[in-house]
């Protein structure tokens, strides 16, 4: 019996050891996944900054003359047409602004507002009293029921059934009015009192509301004028934003030959293109690697851990019930064999490829050609056939070697002015610590 028990206990211990090892690998995969995501996010920020600096370089002003020259430079005849739309809107804004500034409402604004407020101040006591009294009467279900049955109209309610309902509701209304300080001896007095004060109250309320609407209109015109005076600046900002979006979209979707021609004519634009393309590739590779090399492995681990947990629970239950199960040394050794060497190799490879991608910053050695594989340049030829782009490129370009295509188009700083040098330097990939992290 001892032999059987020891075999089972040893196997259970092997299961727990395997479980602990795999859980540690799962935690490592979780940590590595977070690093990949963080690195991709950092490169996205870098790429966004590059895009904005591209616009800042290409679009320092929005005058007609400059935009016409930029259209020629970018082979993109849409910028002036867009500016014309904003010019038309600007003219409408200016027309309305001048119209308001010339109006008596605005010229005499302070005086007009003073007169209105003076009238409102005089009407306010009567308005508040009338409103309070109307609410005392009308803001309850008894009054509403009576009104629906035409109790307060000269014709009055008809029918014996309405008379019964009216008697109940008017009694309850009289009780409510008594609490509010108005005492009536009978339903007729209630009806007569409401007819008398309702018309008077309505006149006071209507007069107050008319004056308040007049004030609101005047204040609204003043607010509109203030907005119109700020609108040219807002329009300019929106125009710049629109032109920026158009230029960036054009640069990204322009045919290869167009981008090559633009880069040939402008060394800074060449640098912008390469850095934008390079960081885009870094983001893409990091995200795809996280899926094919981390998420897929993590899913397999989770399935195995789930099975192990179920196996351990089942063995513990059998042991508590006194059931004997034989496990030989080969089974125990197989359970203990977690292939640690393979996991160590996997950890090294996953950490190394991320390190090579995130530390790459030699964008000028890359190419703007579509028939070019940035992966090999960034990773220095590491295995990448589980990445679709890498696999497809090598299948369609057998024998291709990135070392044969290093362009080395570094900008000649001796021929550049200081302002341009500063701009190019500011676009270097940041040496953030998160970019240097290696497993």
JSON list of N, CA and C in Angstrom, two decimals, residues 93-103 105-107 109 218-232:
[
{"chain": "A", "resi": 93, "resn": "UNK", "atom": "N", "xyz": [-18.90, 85.93, -41.89]},
{"chain": "A", "resi": 93, "resn": "UNK", "atom": "CA", "xyz": [-18.70, 86.33, -40.49]},
{"chain": "A", "resi": 93, "resn": "UNK", "atom": "C", "xyz": [-18.45, 87.83, -40.39]},
{"chain": "A", "resi": 94, "resn": "UNK", "atom": "N", "xyz": [-17.61, 88.35, -41.26]},
{"chain": "A", "resi": 94, "resn": "UNK", "atom": "CA", "xyz": [-17.30, 89.77, -41.23]},
{"chain": "A", "resi": 94, "resn": "UNK", "atom": "C", "xyz": [-18.52, 90.62, -41.59]},
{"chain": "A", "resi": 95, "resn": "UNK", "atom": "N", "xyz": [-19.29, 90.14, -42.54]},
{"chain": "A", "resi": 95, "resn": "UNK", "atom": "CA", "xyz": [-20.50, 90.87, -42.93]},
{"chain": "A", "resi": 95, "resn": "UNK", "atom": "C", "xyz": [-21.48, 90.97, -41.77]},
{"chain": "A", "resi": 96, "resn": "UNK", "atom": "N", "xyz": [-21.70, 89.87, -41.09]},
{"chain": "A", "resi": 96, "resn": "UNK", "atom": "CA", "xyz": [-22.61, 89.87, -39.96]},
{"chain": "A", "resi": 96, "resn": "UNK", "atom": "C", "xyz": [-22.07, 90.71, -38.82]},
{"chain": "A", "resi": 97, "resn": "UNK", "atom": "N", "xyz": [-20.77, 90.67, -38.58]},
{"chain": "A", "resi": 97, "resn": "UNK", "atom": "CA", "xyz": [-20.16, 91.46, -37.51]},
{"chain": "A", "resi": 97, "resn": "UNK", "atom": "C", "xyz": [-20.36, 92.95, -37.75]},
{"chain": "A", "resi": 98, "resn": "UNK", "atom": "N", "xyz": [-20.09, 93.39, -38.98]},
{"chain": "A", "resi": 98, "resn": "UNK", "atom": "CA", "xyz": [-20.26, 94.80, -39.31]},
{"chain": "A", "resi": 98, "resn": "UNK", "atom": "C", "xyz": [-21.73, 95.22, -39.21]},
{"chain": "A", "resi": 99, "resn": "UNK", "atom": "N", "xyz": [-22.62, 94.31, -39.58]},
{"chain": "A", "resi": 99, "resn": "UNK", "atom": "CA", "xyz": [-24.05, 94.59, -39.50]},
{"chain": "A", "resi": 99, "resn": "UNK", "atom": "C", "xyz": [-24.49, 94.80, -38.06]},
{"chain": "A", "resi": 100, "resn": "UNK", "atom": "N", "xyz": [-24.00, 93.95, -37.17]},
{"chain": "A", "resi": 100, "resn": "UNK", "atom": "CA", "xyz": [-24.36, 94.08, -35.76]},
{"chain": "A", "resi": 100, "resn": "UNK", "atom": "C", "xyz": [-23.76, 95.34, -35.15]},
{"chain": "A", "resi": 101, "resn": "UNK", "atom": "N", "xyz": [-22.50, 95.60, -35.46]},
{"chain": "A", "resi": 101, "resn": "UNK", "atom": "CA", "xyz": [-21.84, 96.77, -34.88]},
{"chain": "A", "resi": 101, "resn": "UNK", "atom": "C", "xyz": [-22.51, 98.07, -35.31]},
{"chain": "A", "resi": 102, "resn": "UNK", "atom": "N", "xyz": [-23.15, 98.06, -36.49]},
{"chain": "A", "resi": 102, "resn": "UNK", "atom": "CA", "xyz": [-23.82, 99.26, -36.99]},
{"chain": "A", "resi": 102, "resn": "UNK", "atom": "C", "xyz": [-25.26, 99.38, -36.50]},
{"chain": "A", "resi": 103, "resn": "UNK", "atom": "N", "xyz": [-25.79, 98.35, -35.86]},
{"chain": "A", "resi": 103, "resn": "UNK", "atom": "CA", "xyz": [-27.19, 98.35, -35.42]},
{"chain": "A", "resi": 103, "resn": "UNK", "atom": "C", "xyz": [-27.39, 99.21, -34.18]},
{"chain": "A", "resi": 105, "resn": "UNK", "atom": "N", "xyz": [-29.26, 98.46, -31.74]},
{"chain": "A", "resi": 105, "resn": "UNK", "atom": "CA", "xyz": [-29.26, 97.57, -30.58]},
{"chain": "A", "resi": 105, "resn": "UNK", "atom": "C", "xyz": [-27.87, 97.51, -29.93]},
{"chain": "A", "resi": 106, "resn": "UNK", "atom": "N", "xyz": [-26.83, 97.46, -30.74]},
{"chain": "A", "resi": 106, "resn": "UNK", "atom": "CA", "xyz": [-25.47, 97.37, -30.22]},
{"chain": "A", "resi": 106, "resn": "UNK", "atom": "C", "xyz": [-24.91, 98.75, -29.90]},
{"chain": "A", "resi": 107, "resn": "UNK", "atom": "N", "xyz": [-25.17, 99.73, -30.76]},
{"chain": "A", "resi": 107, "resn": "UNK", "atom": "CA", "xyz": [-24.66, 101.09, -30.51]},
{"chain": "A", "resi": 107, "resn": "UNK", "atom": "C", "xyz": [-25.18, 101.64, -29.18]},
{"chain": "A", "resi": 109, "resn": "UNK", "atom": "N", "xyz": [-26.47, 99.77, -26.72]},
{"chain": "A", "resi": 109, "resn": "UNK", "atom": "CA", "xyz": [-26.70, 98.54, -25.94]},
{"chain": "A", "resi": 109, "resn": "UNK", "atom": "C", "xyz": [-26.88, 98.84, -24.44]},
{"chain": "A", "resi": 218, "resn": "UNK", "atom": "N", "xyz": [-31.57, 91.05, -26.82]},
{"chain": "A", "resi": 218, "resn": "UNK", "atom": "CA", "xyz": [-30.49, 92.03, -26.82]},
{"chain": "A", "resi": 218, "resn": "UNK", "atom": "C", "xyz": [-29.18, 91.41, -26.32]},
{"chain": "A", "resi": 219, "resn": "UNK", "atom": "N", "xyz": [-29.27, 90.66, -25.23]},
{"chain": "A", "resi": 219, "resn": "UNK", "atom": "CA", "xyz": [-28.07, 89.99, -24.71]},
{"chain": "A", "resi": 219, "resn": "UNK", "atom": "C", "xyz": [-27.55, 88.97, -25.71]},
{"chain": "A", "resi": 220, "resn": "UNK", "atom": "N", "xyz": [-28.46, 88.28, -26.40]},
{"chain": "A", "resi": 220, "resn": "UNK", "atom": "CA", "xyz": [-28.05, 87.32, -27.41]},
{"chain": "A", "resi": 220, "resn": "UNK", "atom": "C", "xyz": [-27.28, 87.96, -28.55]},
{"chain": "A", "resi": 221, "resn": "UNK", "atom": "N", "xyz": [-27.72, 89.16, -28.96]},
{"chain": "A", "resi": 221, "resn": "UNK", "atom": "CA", "xyz": [-27.00, 89.89, -30.02]},
{"chain": "A", "resi": 221, "resn": "UNK", "atom": "C", "xyz": [-25.60, 90.26, -29.56]},
{"chain": "A", "resi": 222, "resn": "UNK", "atom": "N", "xyz": [-25.48, 90.67, -28.31]},
{"chain": "A", "resi": 222, "resn": "UNK", "atom": "CA", "xyz": [-24.17, 91.03, -27.77]},
{"chain": "A", "resi": 222, "resn": "UNK", "atom": "C", "xyz": [-23.26, 89.80, -27.72]},
{"chain": "A", "resi": 223, "resn": "UNK", "atom": "N", "xyz": [-23.81, 88.68, -27.29]},
{"chain": "A", "resi": 223, "resn": "UNK", "atom": "CA", "xyz": [-23.03, 87.44, -27.25]},
{"chain": "A", "resi": 223, "resn": "UNK", "atom": "C", "xyz": [-22.60, 87.01, -28.65]},
{"chain": "A", "resi": 224, "resn": "UNK", "atom": "N", "xyz": [-23.53, 87.16, -29.60]},
{"chain": "A", "resi": 224, "resn": "UNK", "atom": "CA", "xyz": [-23.20, 86.81, -30.98]},
{"chain": "A", "resi": 224, "resn": "UNK", "atom": "C", "xyz": [-22.06, 87.67, -31.51]},
{"chain": "A", "resi": 225, "resn": "UNK", "atom": "N", "xyz": [-22.09, 88.96, -31.18]},
{"chain": "A", "resi": 225, "resn": "UNK", "atom": "CA", "xyz": [-21.03, 89.85, -31.63]},
{"chain": "A", "resi": 225, "resn": "UNK", "atom": "C", "xyz": [-19.68, 89.45, -31.04]},
{"chain": "A", "resi": 226, "resn": "UNK", "atom": "N", "xyz": [-19.69, 89.09, -29.76]},
{"chain": "A", "resi": 226, "resn": "UNK", "atom": "CA", "xyz": [-18.45, 88.66, -29.13]},
{"chain": "A", "resi": 226, "resn": "UNK", "atom": "C", "xyz": [-17.91, 87.40, -29.81]},
{"chain": "A", "resi": 227, "resn": "UNK", "atom": "N", "xyz": [-18.81, 86.49, -30.14]},
{"chain": "A", "resi": 227, "resn": "UNK", "atom": "CA", "xyz": [-18.38, 85.27, -30.83]},
{"chain": "A", "resi": 227, "resn": "UNK", "atom": "C", "xyz": [-17.85, 85.57, -32.22]},
{"chain": "A", "resi": 228, "resn": "UNK", "atom": "N", "xyz": [-18.52, 86.47, -32.93]},
{"chain": "A", "resi": 228, "resn": "UNK", "atom": "CA", "xyz": [-18.08, 86.82, -34.29]},
{"chain": "A", "resi": 228, "resn": "UNK", "atom": "C", "xyz": [-16.71, 87.49, -34.28]},
{"chain": "A", "resi": 229, "resn": "UNK", "atom": "N", "xyz": [-16.42, 88.24, -33.23]},
{"chain": "A", "resi": 229, "resn": "UNK", "atom": "CA", "xyz": [-15.11, 88.90, -33.15]},
{"chain": "A", "resi": 229, "resn": "UNK", "atom": "C", "xyz": [-13.99, 87.89, -32.93]},
{"chain": "A", "resi": 230, "resn": "UNK", "atom": "N", "xyz": [-14.31, 86.77, -32.31]},
{"chain": "A", "resi": 230, "resn": "UNK", "atom": "CA", "xyz": [-13.31, 85.72, -32.10]},
{"chain": "A", "resi": 230, "resn": "UNK", "atom": "C", "xyz": [-13.27, 84.72, -33.25]},
{"chain": "A", "resi": 231, "resn": "UNK", "atom": "N", "xyz": [-14.29, 84.73, -34.09]},
{"chain": "A", "resi": 231, "resn": "UNK", "atom": "CA", "xyz": [-14.43, 83.70, -35.11]},
{"chain": "A", "resi": 231, "resn": "UNK", "atom": "C", "xyz": [-13.31, 83.69, -36.15]},
{"chain": "A", "resi": 232, "resn": "UNK", "atom": "N", "xyz": [-12.77, 84.85, -36.58]},
{"chain": "A", "resi": 232, "resn": "UNK", "atom": "CA", "xyz": [-11.66, 84.79, -37.55]},
{"chain": "A", "resi": 232, "resn": "UNK", "atom": "C", "xyz": [-10.50, 83.94, -37.06]}
]
